[in-house]
């Protein structure tokens, strides 16, 4: 068990060191996020440096398994500036992804970040799709210790192809990478995107669109 956590810790360090920041470079040692700041900036205003504590740079919990009892069979535990204020202006974040057997992390994009993934346990199929007009699928099955990178902004996915649980650690090149899950954005928009528009876009009957929208 101890060796497993040591391996996890080493992977976290390696993953983070490989993630290249896409956010603006910091102009000072640090700028711990002040979520209650009244100044509106691109990101978060800085907490008074004299009030900064070690806890502002600390997060605990990536050793804990996420609850995968949901429709897609996966759970993402993010460590972005929202969970770790010390990440503000540093242009990096990370996450743990837990997969139930045959669970998926559905097709999604990160508008502001490249993602690099390392498999900690299990066998995970990963892939991304290139932009129009080619829309080429690039995918691979990864084993424990394998690493794969998803270019910024491209639709990508992961799937556990084993009969046991799987774990991945990802690094992201933004303190706030953002997530747009394709199905949620298209079929779960509030208010709804008009069903006849989606029917034409997906070349299906309107009733099919209505059925899918009802699930979101």
mmCIF file with all atom_site columns, C-alpha atoms in Angstrom:
data_model
loop_
_atom_site.group_PDB
_atom_site.id
_atom_site.type_symbol
_atom_site.label_atom_id
_atom_site.label_alt_id
_atom_site.label_comp_id
_atom_site.label_asym_id
_atom_site.label_entity_id
_atom_site.label_seq_id
_atom_site.pdbx_PDB_ins_code
_atom_site.Cartn_x
_atom_site.Cartn_y
_atom_site.Cartn_z
_atom_site.occupancy
_atom_site.B_iso_or_equiv
_atom_site.pdbx_formal_charge
_atom_site.auth_seq_id
_atom_site.auth_comp_id
_atom_site.auth_asym_id
_atom_site.auth_atom_id
_atom_site.pdbx_PDB_model_num
ATOM 1   C CA . UNK A 1 1   ? 0.000   0.000  0.000   1.00 0.00 ? 1   UNK A CA 1
ATOM 2   C CA . UNK A 1 2   ? 2.801   2.395  0.913   1.00 0.00 ? 2   UNK A CA 1
ATOM 3   C CA . UNK A 1 3   ? 4.578   1.722  -2.364  1.00 0.00 ? 3   UNK A CA 1
ATOM 4   C CA . UNK A 1 4   ? 1.355   2.435  -4.239  1.00 0.00 ? 4   UNK A CA 1
ATOM 5   C CA . UNK A 1 5   ? 1.006   5.869  -2.648  1.00 0.00 ? 5   UNK A CA 1
ATOM 6   C CA . UNK A 1 6   ? 4.715   6.573  -3.261  1.00 0.00 ? 6   UNK A CA 1
ATOM 7   C CA . UNK A 1 7   ? 4.254   5.709  -6.915  1.00 0.00 ? 7   UNK A CA 1
ATOM 8   C CA . UNK A 1 8   ? 1.179   7.934  -7.034  1.00 0.00 ? 8   UNK A CA 1
ATOM 9   C CA . UNK A 1 9   ? 3.138   10.803 -5.513  1.00 0.00 ? 9   UNK A CA 1
ATOM 10  C CA . UNK A 1 10  ? 5.975   10.435 -8.000  1.00 0.00 ? 10  UNK A CA 1
ATOM 11  C CA . UNK A 1 11  ? 3.542   10.349 -10.899 1.00 0.00 ? 11  UNK A CA 1
ATOM 12  C CA . UNK A 1 12  ? 1.879   13.526 -9.630  1.00 0.00 ? 12  UNK A CA 1
ATOM 13  C CA . UNK A 1 13  ? 5.222   15.317 -9.567  1.00 0.00 ? 13  UNK A CA 1
ATOM 14  C CA . UNK A 1 14  ? 6.212   14.089 -13.012 1.00 0.00 ? 14  UNK A CA 1
ATOM 15  C CA . UNK A 1 15  ? 2.806   14.889 -14.473 1.00 0.00 ? 15  UNK A CA 1
ATOM 16  C CA . UNK A 1 16  ? 2.830   18.407 -13.085 1.00 0.00 ? 16  UNK A CA 1
ATOM 17  C CA . UNK A 1 17  ? 6.350   19.087 -14.316 1.00 0.00 ? 17  UNK A CA 1
ATOM 18  C CA . UNK A 1 18  ? 5.364   18.146 -17.866 1.00 0.00 ? 18  UNK A CA 1
ATOM 19  C CA . UNK A 1 19  ? 2.267   20.355 -18.011 1.00 0.00 ? 19  UNK A CA 1
ATOM 20  C CA . UNK A 1 20  ? 3.162   23.565 -19.859 1.00 0.00 ? 20  UNK A CA 1
ATOM 21  C CA . UNK A 1 21  ? 1.261   26.622 -18.714 1.00 0.00 ? 21  UNK A CA 1
ATOM 22  C CA . UNK A 1 22  ? -1.023  28.405 -21.172 1.00 0.00 ? 22  UNK A CA 1
ATOM 23  C CA . UNK A 1 23  ? -2.037  31.108 -18.673 1.00 0.00 ? 23  UNK A CA 1
ATOM 24  C CA . UNK A 1 24  ? -0.180  34.405 -18.383 1.00 0.00 ? 24  UNK A CA 1
ATOM 25  C CA . UNK A 1 25  ? 3.140   34.225 -16.550 1.00 0.00 ? 25  UNK A CA 1
ATOM 26  C CA . UNK A 1 26  ? 3.148   35.491 -12.948 1.00 0.00 ? 26  UNK A CA 1
ATOM 27  C CA . UNK A 1 27  ? 4.817   38.839 -12.248 1.00 0.00 ? 27  UNK A CA 1
ATOM 28  C CA . UNK A 1 28  ? 5.551   38.084 -8.581  1.00 0.00 ? 28  UNK A CA 1
ATOM 29  C CA . UNK A 1 29  ? 6.417   35.104 -6.391  1.00 0.00 ? 29  UNK A CA 1
ATOM 30  C CA . UNK A 1 30  ? 2.779   34.146 -5.940  1.00 0.00 ? 30  UNK A CA 1
ATOM 31  C CA . UNK A 1 31  ? -0.741  35.520 -6.081  1.00 0.00 ? 31  UNK A CA 1
ATOM 32  C CA . UNK A 1 32  ? -2.910  33.362 -3.845  1.00 0.00 ? 32  UNK A CA 1
ATOM 33  C CA . UNK A 1 33  ? -6.507  33.620 -5.039  1.00 0.00 ? 33  UNK A CA 1
ATOM 34  C CA . UNK A 1 34  ? -8.842  35.772 -2.990  1.00 0.00 ? 34  UNK A CA 1
ATOM 35  C CA . UNK A 1 35  ? -12.324 34.529 -3.975  1.00 0.00 ? 35  UNK A CA 1
ATOM 36  C CA . UNK A 1 36  ? -13.888 37.329 -1.938  1.00 0.00 ? 36  UNK A CA 1
ATOM 37  C CA . UNK A 1 37  ? -11.913 40.075 -3.632  1.00 0.00 ? 37  UNK A CA 1
ATOM 38  C CA . UNK A 1 38  ? -13.973 42.964 -4.994  1.00 0.00 ? 38  UNK A CA 1
ATOM 39  C CA . UNK A 1 39  ? -11.660 43.662 -7.933  1.00 0.00 ? 39  UNK A CA 1
ATOM 40  C CA . UNK A 1 40  ? -12.729 41.942 -11.159 1.00 0.00 ? 40  UNK A CA 1
ATOM 41  C CA . UNK A 1 41  ? -9.723  40.550 -13.041 1.00 0.00 ? 41  UNK A CA 1
ATOM 42  C CA . UNK A 1 42  ? -8.985  37.756 -15.512 1.00 0.00 ? 42  UNK A CA 1
ATOM 43  C CA . UNK A 1 43  ? -8.660  35.063 -12.839 1.00 0.00 ? 43  UNK A CA 1
ATOM 44  C CA . UNK A 1 44  ? -8.679  36.010 -9.169  1.00 0.00 ? 44  UNK A CA 1
ATOM 45  C CA . UNK A 1 45  ? -7.402  38.996 -7.254  1.00 0.00 ? 45  UNK A CA 1
ATOM 46  C CA . UNK A 1 46  ? -4.431  38.378 -4.970  1.00 0.00 ? 46  UNK A CA 1
ATOM 47  C CA . UNK A 1 47  ? -4.774  37.720 -1.278  1.00 0.00 ? 47  UNK A CA 1
ATOM 48  C CA . UNK A 1 48  ? -2.660  40.023 0.866   1.00 0.00 ? 48  UNK A CA 1
ATOM 49  C CA . UNK A 1 49  ? 0.761   38.355 0.821   1.00 0.00 ? 49  UNK A CA 1
ATOM 50  C CA . UNK A 1 50  ? 1.180   39.027 4.542   1.00 0.00 ? 50  UNK A CA 1
ATOM 51  C CA . UNK A 1 51  ? -1.869  36.827 5.235   1.00 0.00 ? 51  UNK A CA 1
ATOM 52  C CA . UNK A 1 52  ? -0.759  33.887 3.087   1.00 0.00 ? 52  UNK A CA 1
ATOM 53  C CA . UNK A 1 53  ? -0.298  30.576 4.897   1.00 0.00 ? 53  UNK A CA 1
ATOM 54  C CA . UNK A 1 54  ? 1.036   27.143 3.912   1.00 0.00 ? 54  UNK A CA 1
ATOM 55  C CA . UNK A 1 55  ? -2.568  25.938 3.706   1.00 0.00 ? 55  UNK A CA 1
ATOM 56  C CA . UNK A 1 56  ? -3.083  28.212 0.688   1.00 0.00 ? 56  UNK A CA 1
ATOM 57  C CA . UNK A 1 57  ? -0.661  26.007 -1.259  1.00 0.00 ? 57  UNK A CA 1
ATOM 58  C CA . UNK A 1 58  ? -1.943  22.662 0.036   1.00 0.00 ? 58  UNK A CA 1
ATOM 59  C CA . UNK A 1 59  ? -4.616  20.167 -1.001  1.00 0.00 ? 59  UNK A CA 1
ATOM 60  C CA . UNK A 1 60  ? -5.309  16.759 0.520   1.00 0.00 ? 60  UNK A CA 1
ATOM 61  C CA . UNK A 1 61  ? -7.480  13.978 -0.847  1.00 0.00 ? 61  UNK A CA 1
ATOM 62  C CA . UNK A 1 62  ? -6.126  12.589 -4.108  1.00 0.00 ? 62  UNK A CA 1
ATOM 63  C CA . UNK A 1 63  ? -5.464  9.273  -2.356  1.00 0.00 ? 63  UNK A CA 1
ATOM 64  C CA . UNK A 1 64  ? -9.231  8.855  -1.905  1.00 0.00 ? 64  UNK A CA 1
ATOM 65  C CA . UNK A 1 65  ? -11.319 7.028  -4.496  1.00 0.00 ? 65  UNK A CA 1
ATOM 66  C CA . UNK A 1 66  ? -14.073 9.093  -6.111  1.00 0.00 ? 66  UNK A CA 1
ATOM 67  C CA . UNK A 1 67  ? -17.664 7.876  -6.116  1.00 0.00 ? 67  UNK A CA 1
ATOM 68  C CA . UNK A 1 68  ? -18.274 6.345  -9.555  1.00 0.00 ? 68  UNK A CA 1
ATOM 69  C CA . UNK A 1 69  ? -21.909 5.403  -8.908  1.00 0.00 ? 69  UNK A CA 1
ATOM 70  C CA . UNK A 1 70  ? -23.345 7.560  -11.659 1.00 0.00 ? 70  UNK A CA 1
ATOM 71  C CA . UNK A 1 71  ? -24.574 7.258  -15.244 1.00 0.00 ? 71  UNK A CA 1
ATOM 72  C CA . UNK A 1 72  ? -21.113 7.372  -16.824 1.00 0.00 ? 72  UNK A CA 1
ATOM 73  C CA . UNK A 1 73  ? -19.237 5.319  -14.211 1.00 0.00 ? 73  UNK A CA 1
ATOM 74  C CA . UNK A 1 74  ? -16.476 7.812  -13.474 1.00 0.00 ? 74  UNK A CA 1
ATOM 75  C CA . UNK A 1 75  ? -15.606 10.612 -11.082 1.00 0.00 ? 75  UNK A CA 1
ATOM 76  C CA . UNK A 1 76  ? -13.175 13.481 -11.548 1.00 0.00 ? 76  UNK A CA 1
ATOM 77  C CA . UNK A 1 77  ? -11.564 14.977 -8.445  1.00 0.00 ? 77  UNK A CA 1
ATOM 78  C CA . UNK A 1 78  ? -10.182 18.344 -9.603  1.00 0.00 ? 78  UNK A CA 1
ATOM 79  C CA . UNK A 1 79  ? -7.353  20.337 -8.070  1.00 0.00 ? 79  UNK A CA 1
ATOM 80  C CA . UNK A 1 80  ? -7.744  23.715 -9.765  1.00 0.00 ? 80  UNK A CA 1
ATOM 81  C CA . UNK A 1 81  ? -7.536  27.220 -8.344  1.00 0.00 ? 81  UNK A CA 1
ATOM 82  C CA . UNK A 1 82  ? -11.027 26.674 -6.914  1.00 0.00 ? 82  UNK A CA 1
ATOM 83  C CA . UNK A 1 83  ? -9.688  23.952 -4.619  1.00 0.00 ? 83  UNK A CA 1
ATOM 84  C CA . UNK A 1 84  ? -6.091  25.196 -4.234  1.00 0.00 ? 84  UNK A CA 1
ATOM 85  C CA . UNK A 1 85  ? -5.904  29.014 -4.132  1.00 0.00 ? 85  UNK A CA 1
ATOM 86  C CA . UNK A 1 86  ? -2.103  28.998 -4.436  1.00 0.00 ? 86  UNK A CA 1
ATOM 87  C CA . UNK A 1 87  ? -2.445  27.896 -8.082  1.00 0.00 ? 87  UNK A CA 1
ATOM 88  C CA . UNK A 1 88  ? -3.651  31.375 -9.047  1.00 0.00 ? 88  UNK A CA 1
ATOM 89  C CA . UNK A 1 89  ? -1.434  32.794 -11.873 1.00 0.00 ? 89  UNK A CA 1
ATOM 90  C CA . UNK A 1 90  ? 0.752   29.644 -11.930 1.00 0.00 ? 90  UNK A CA 1
ATOM 91  C CA . UNK A 1 91  ? -0.868  28.217 -15.062 1.00 0.00 ? 91  UNK A CA 1
ATOM 92  C CA . UNK A 1 92  ? -1.194  24.616 -13.886 1.00 0.00 ? 92  UNK A CA 1
ATOM 93  C CA . UNK A 1 93  ? -3.700  22.275 -12.256 1.00 0.00 ? 93  UNK A CA 1
ATOM 94  C CA . UNK A 1 94  ? -4.421  18.573 -11.971 1.00 0.00 ? 94  UNK A CA 1
ATOM 95  C CA . UNK A 1 95  ? -7.092  15.996 -11.276 1.00 0.00 ? 95  UNK A CA 1
ATOM 96  C CA . UNK A 1 96  ? -7.658  12.389 -10.317 1.00 0.00 ? 96  UNK A CA 1
ATOM 97  C CA . UNK A 1 97  ? -10.071 10.345 -12.431 1.00 0.00 ? 97  UNK A CA 1
ATOM 98  C CA . UNK A 1 98  ? -11.648 7.181  -11.038 1.00 0.00 ? 98  UNK A CA 1
ATOM 99  C CA . UNK A 1 99  ? -13.373 4.697  -13.324 1.00 0.00 ? 99  UNK A CA 1
ATOM 100 C CA . UNK A 1 100 ? -15.743 1.876  -12.470 1.00 0.00 ? 100 UNK A CA 1
ATOM 101 C CA . UNK A 1 101 ? -15.416 -1.185 -14.744 1.00 0.00 ? 101 UNK A CA 1
ATOM 102 C CA . UNK A 1 102 ? -16.221 0.020  -18.282 1.00 0.00 ? 102 UNK A CA 1
ATOM 103 C CA . UNK A 1 103 ? -16.847 3.514  -16.973 1.00 0.00 ? 103 UNK A CA 1
ATOM 104 C CA . UNK A 1 104 ? -16.168 6.489  -19.231 1.00 0.00 ? 104 UNK A CA 1
ATOM 105 C CA . UNK A 1 105 ? -15.089 10.090 -18.969 1.00 0.00 ? 105 UNK A CA 1
ATOM 106 C CA . UNK A 1 106 ? -17.368 11.255 -21.810 1.00 0.00 ? 106 UNK A CA 1
ATOM 107 C CA . UNK A 1 107 ? -16.206 13.307 -24.806 1.00 0.00 ? 107 UNK A CA 1
ATOM 108 C CA . UNK A 1 108 ? -15.300 16.784 -23.576 1.00 0.00 ? 108 UNK A CA 1
ATOM 109 C CA . UNK A 1 109 ? -12.940 19.683 -24.164 1.00 0.00 ? 109 UNK A CA 1
ATOM 110 C CA . UNK A 1 110 ? -10.793 22.016 -22.086 1.00 0.00 ? 110 UNK A CA 1
ATOM 111 C CA . UNK A 1 111 ? -10.964 25.381 -23.793 1.00 0.00 ? 111 UNK A CA 1
ATOM 112 C CA . UNK A 1 112 ? -7.948  26.734 -21.930 1.00 0.00 ? 112 UNK A CA 1
ATOM 113 C CA . UNK A 1 113 ? -5.648  23.771 -21.374 1.00 0.00 ? 113 UNK A CA 1
ATOM 114 C CA . UNK A 1 114 ? -3.608  20.931 -22.783 1.00 0.00 ? 114 UNK A CA 1
ATOM 115 C CA . UNK A 1 115 ? -4.059  17.746 -20.727 1.00 0.00 ? 115 UNK A CA 1
ATOM 116 C CA . UNK A 1 116 ? -1.491  15.070 -19.967 1.00 0.00 ? 116 UNK A CA 1
ATOM 117 C CA . UNK A 1 117 ? -2.701  11.792 -18.449 1.00 0.00 ? 117 UNK A CA 1
ATOM 118 C CA . UNK A 1 118 ? -0.902  9.019  -16.588 1.00 0.00 ? 118 UNK A CA 1
ATOM 119 C CA . UNK A 1 119 ? -2.522  5.660  -15.807 1.00 0.00 ? 119 UNK A CA 1
ATOM 120 C CA . UNK A 1 120 ? -2.073  4.638  -12.174 1.00 0.00 ? 120 UNK A CA 1
ATOM 121 C CA . UNK A 1 121 ? -4.193  1.478  -12.225 1.00 0.00 ? 121 UNK A CA 1
ATOM 122 C CA . UNK A 1 122 ? -6.034  -0.471 -14.903 1.00 0.00 ? 122 UNK A CA 1
ATOM 123 C CA . UNK A 1 123 ? -6.312  -0.340 -18.683 1.00 0.00 ? 123 UNK A CA 1
ATOM 124 C CA . UNK A 1 124 ? -7.756  2.843  -20.160 1.00 0.00 ? 124 UNK A CA 1
ATOM 125 C CA . UNK A 1 125 ? -8.708  3.575  -23.749 1.00 0.00 ? 125 UNK A CA 1
ATOM 126 C CA . UNK A 1 126 ? -8.081  7.231  -24.600 1.00 0.00 ? 126 UNK A CA 1
ATOM 127 C CA . UNK A 1 127 ? -8.604  9.305  -27.703 1.00 0.00 ? 127 UNK A CA 1
ATOM 128 C CA . UNK A 1 128 ? -9.127  12.709 -29.229 1.00 0.00 ? 128 UNK A CA 1
ATOM 129 C CA . UNK A 1 129 ? -10.631 13.995 -32.464 1.00 0.00 ? 129 UNK A CA 1
ATOM 130 C CA . UNK A 1 130 ? -8.886  16.492 -34.724 1.00 0.00 ? 130 UNK A CA 1
ATOM 131 C CA . UNK A 1 131 ? -10.654 19.640 -35.896 1.00 0.00 ? 131 UNK A CA 1
ATOM 132 C CA . UNK A 1 132 ? -12.792 20.068 -39.017 1.00 0.00 ? 132 UNK A CA 1
ATOM 133 C CA . UNK A 1 133 ? -12.789 19.026 -41.766 1.00 0.00 ? 133 UNK A CA 1
ATOM 134 C CA . UNK A 1 134 ? -10.672 15.936 -41.065 1.00 0.00 ? 134 UNK A CA 1
ATOM 135 C CA . UNK A 1 135 ? -12.249 14.917 -37.716 1.00 0.00 ? 135 UNK A CA 1
ATOM 136 C CA . UNK A 1 136 ? -9.697  12.144 -37.392 1.00 0.00 ? 136 UNK A CA 1
ATOM 137 C CA . UNK A 1 137 ? -9.918  9.912  -34.326 1.00 0.00 ? 137 UNK A CA 1
ATOM 138 C CA . UNK A 1 138 ? -6.559  9.273  -32.653 1.00 0.00 ? 138 UNK A CA 1
ATOM 139 C CA . UNK A 1 139 ? -6.884  6.678  -29.890 1.00 0.00 ? 139 UNK A CA 1
ATOM 140 C CA . UNK A 1 140 ? -4.841  4.166  -27.933 1.00 0.00 ? 140 UNK A CA 1
ATOM 141 C CA . UNK A 1 141 ? -5.180  1.697  -25.074 1.00 0.00 ? 141 UNK A CA 1
ATOM 142 C CA . UNK A 1 142 ? -2.975  2.620  -22.113 1.00 0.00 ? 142 UNK A CA 1
ATOM 143 C CA . UNK A 1 143 ? -1.647  0.431  -19.334 1.00 0.00 ? 143 UNK A CA 1
ATOM 144 C CA . UNK A 1 144 ? -0.330  1.281  -15.870 1.00 0.00 ? 144 UNK A CA 1
ATOM 145 C CA . UNK A 1 145 ? 2.480   3.814  -16.144 1.00 0.00 ? 145 UNK A CA 1
ATOM 146 C CA . UNK A 1 146 ? 1.630   4.917  -19.695 1.00 0.00 ? 146 UNK A CA 1
ATOM 147 C CA . UNK A 1 147 ? 1.290   8.607  -20.550 1.00 0.00 ? 147 UNK A CA 1
ATOM 148 C CA . UNK A 1 148 ? -0.876  10.308 -23.192 1.00 0.00 ? 148 UNK A CA 1
ATOM 149 C CA . UNK A 1 149 ? -1.386  13.966 -24.091 1.00 0.00 ? 149 UNK A CA 1
ATOM 150 C CA . UNK A 1 150 ? -4.553  15.664 -25.345 1.00 0.00 ? 150 UNK A CA 1
ATOM 151 C CA . UNK A 1 151 ? -3.953  18.896 -27.309 1.00 0.00 ? 151 UNK A CA 1
ATOM 152 C CA . UNK A 1 152 ? -5.656  22.032 -26.054 1.00 0.00 ? 152 UNK A CA 1
ATOM 153 C CA . UNK A 1 153 ? -9.259  22.526 -27.146 1.00 0.00 ? 153 UNK A CA 1
ATOM 154 C CA . UNK A 1 154 ? -9.758  19.175 -28.892 1.00 0.00 ? 154 UNK A CA 1
ATOM 155 C CA . UNK A 1 155 ? -12.621 16.832 -28.000 1.00 0.00 ? 155 UNK A CA 1
ATOM 156 C CA . UNK A 1 156 ? -11.264 13.844 -26.087 1.00 0.00 ? 156 UNK A CA 1
ATOM 157 C CA . UNK A 1 157 ? -12.399 10.952 -23.897 1.00 0.00 ? 157 UNK A CA 1
ATOM 158 C CA . UNK A 1 158 ? -11.267 8.099  -21.667 1.00 0.00 ? 158 UNK A CA 1
ATOM 159 C CA . UNK A 1 159 ? -12.785 4.675  -21.005 1.00 0.00 ? 159 UNK A CA 1
ATOM 160 C CA . UNK A 1 160 ? -11.890 1.903  -18.586 1.00 0.00 ? 160 UNK A CA 1
ATOM 161 C CA . UNK A 1 161 ? -11.750 -1.269 -20.661 1.00 0.00 ? 161 UNK A CA 1
ATOM 162 C CA . UNK A 1 162 ? -11.102 -3.590 -17.726 1.00 0.00 ? 162 UNK A CA 1
ATOM 163 C CA . UNK A 1 163 ? -13.279 -5.488 -15.286 1.00 0.00 ? 163 UNK A CA 1
ATOM 164 C CA . UNK A 1 164 ? -11.689 -3.797 -12.284 1.00 0.00 ? 164 UNK A CA 1
ATOM 165 C CA . UNK A 1 165 ? -11.467 -0.160 -11.218 1.00 0.00 ? 165 UNK A CA 1
ATOM 166 C CA . UNK A 1 166 ? -9.059  2.161  -13.007 1.00 0.00 ? 166 UNK A CA 1
ATOM 167 C CA . UNK A 1 167 ? -7.307  5.347  -11.881 1.00 0.00 ? 167 UNK A CA 1
ATOM 168 C CA . UNK A 1 168 ? -5.652  8.139  -13.846 1.00 0.00 ? 168 UNK A CA 1
ATOM 169 C CA . UNK A 1 169 ? -3.888  11.336 -12.818 1.00 0.00 ? 169 UNK A CA 1
ATOM 170 C CA . UNK A 1 170 ? -3.953  14.289 -15.207 1.00 0.00 ? 170 UNK A CA 1
ATOM 171 C CA . UNK A 1 171 ? -2.039  17.543 -15.393 1.00 0.00 ? 171 UNK A CA 1
ATOM 172 C CA . UNK A 1 172 ? -3.555  20.605 -17.098 1.00 0.00 ? 172 UNK A CA 1
ATOM 173 C CA . UNK A 1 173 ? -1.829  23.705 -18.424 1.00 0.00 ? 173 UNK A CA 1
ATOM 174 C CA . UNK A 1 174 ? -4.168  26.205 -16.780 1.00 0.00 ? 174 UNK A CA 1
ATOM 175 C CA . UNK A 1 175 ? -5.151  27.071 -13.233 1.00 0.00 ? 175 UNK A CA 1
ATOM 176 C CA . UNK A 1 176 ? -8.757  26.953 -14.487 1.00 0.00 ? 176 UNK A CA 1
ATOM 177 C CA . UNK A 1 177 ? -8.912  24.710 -17.571 1.00 0.00 ? 177 UNK A CA 1
ATOM 178 C CA . UNK A 1 178 ? -12.695 24.632 -17.846 1.00 0.00 ? 178 UNK A CA 1
ATOM 179 C CA . UNK A 1 179 ? -14.670 21.588 -18.954 1.00 0.00 ? 179 UNK A CA 1
ATOM 180 C CA . UNK A 1 180 ? -17.258 21.411 -21.723 1.00 0.00 ? 180 UNK A CA 1
ATOM 181 C CA . UNK A 1 181 ? -18.851 17.950 -21.840 1.00 0.00 ? 181 UNK A CA 1
ATOM 182 C CA . UNK A 1 182 ? -20.209 17.620 -25.368 1.00 0.00 ? 182 UNK A CA 1
ATOM 183 C CA . UNK A 1 183 ? -23.431 15.779 -24.545 1.00 0.00 ? 183 UNK A CA 1
ATOM 184 C CA . UNK A 1 184 ? -24.266 18.059 -21.610 1.00 0.00 ? 184 UNK A CA 1
ATOM 185 C CA . UNK A 1 185 ? -23.574 21.212 -23.597 1.00 0.00 ? 185 UNK A CA 1
ATOM 186 C CA . UNK A 1 186 ? -25.571 20.157 -26.667 1.00 0.00 ? 186 UNK A CA 1
ATOM 187 C CA . UNK A 1 187 ? -28.484 18.291 -25.097 1.00 0.00 ? 187 UNK A CA 1
ATOM 188 C CA . UNK A 1 188 ? -28.490 19.815 -21.623 1.00 0.00 ? 188 UNK A CA 1
ATOM 189 C CA . UNK A 1 189 ? -28.260 23.520 -22.475 1.00 0.00 ? 189 UNK A CA 1
ATOM 190 C CA . UNK A 1 190 ? -30.553 25.803 -20.443 1.00 0.00 ? 190 UNK A CA 1
ATOM 191 C CA . UNK A 1 191 ? -32.748 26.887 -22.097 1.00 0.00 ? 191 UNK A CA 1
ATOM 192 C CA . UNK A 1 192 ? -32.842 23.996 -24.557 1.00 0.00 ? 192 UNK A CA 1
ATOM 193 C CA . UNK A 1 193 ? -31.324 24.323 -28.003 1.00 0.00 ? 193 UNK A CA 1
ATOM 194 C CA . UNK A 1 194 ? -34.280 24.004 -30.372 1.00 0.00 ? 194 UNK A CA 1
ATOM 195 C CA . UNK A 1 195 ? -34.960 20.345 -31.093 1.00 0.00 ? 195 UNK A CA 1
ATOM 196 C CA . UNK A 1 196 ? -35.513 20.873 -34.829 1.00 0.00 ? 196 UNK A CA 1
ATOM 197 C CA . UNK A 1 197 ? -32.110 22.554 -35.057 1.00 0.00 ? 197 UNK A CA 1
ATOM 198 C CA . UNK A 1 198 ? -30.425 19.617 -33.325 1.00 0.00 ? 198 UNK A CA 1
ATOM 199 C CA . UNK A 1 199 ? -32.397 17.125 -35.414 1.00 0.00 ? 199 UNK A CA 1
ATOM 200 C CA . UNK A 1 200 ? -31.056 18.753 -38.556 1.00 0.00 ? 200 UNK A CA 1
ATOM 201 C CA . UNK A 1 201 ? -27.519 18.985 -37.184 1.00 0.00 ? 201 UNK A CA 1
ATOM 202 C CA . UNK A 1 202 ? -27.449 15.317 -36.164 1.00 0.00 ? 202 UNK A CA 1
ATOM 203 C CA . UNK A 1 203 ? -29.617 14.196 -39.088 1.00 0.00 ? 203 UNK A CA 1
ATOM 204 C CA . UNK A 1 204 ? -32.109 12.349 -36.875 1.00 0.00 ? 204 UNK A CA 1
ATOM 205 C CA . UNK A 1 205 ? -35.810 12.602 -36.132 1.00 0.00 ? 205 UNK A CA 1
ATOM 206 C CA . UNK A 1 206 ? -36.974 15.311 -33.700 1.00 0.00 ? 206 UNK A CA 1
ATOM 207 C CA . UNK A 1 207 ? -38.337 12.585 -31.395 1.00 0.00 ? 207 UNK A CA 1
ATOM 208 C CA . UNK A 1 208 ? -34.824 11.202 -30.998 1.00 0.00 ? 208 UNK A CA 1
ATOM 209 C CA . UNK A 1 209 ? -33.580 14.626 -29.924 1.00 0.00 ? 209 UNK A CA 1
ATOM 210 C CA . UNK A 1 210 ? -36.463 14.978 -27.454 1.00 0.00 ? 210 UNK A CA 1
ATOM 211 C CA . UNK A 1 211 ? -35.613 11.610 -25.944 1.00 0.00 ? 211 UNK A CA 1
ATOM 212 C CA . UNK A 1 212 ? -31.959 12.484 -25.500 1.00 0.00 ? 212 UNK A CA 1
ATOM 213 C CA . UNK A 1 213 ? -32.704 15.964 -24.094 1.00 0.00 ? 213 UNK A CA 1
ATOM 214 C CA . UNK A 1 214 ? -34.997 14.399 -21.493 1.00 0.00 ? 214 UNK A CA 1
ATOM 215 C CA . UNK A 1 215 ? -31.983 12.612 -19.994 1.00 0.00 ? 215 UNK A CA 1
ATOM 216 C CA . UNK A 1 216 ? -30.192 15.881 -19.310 1.00 0.00 ? 216 UNK A CA 1
#
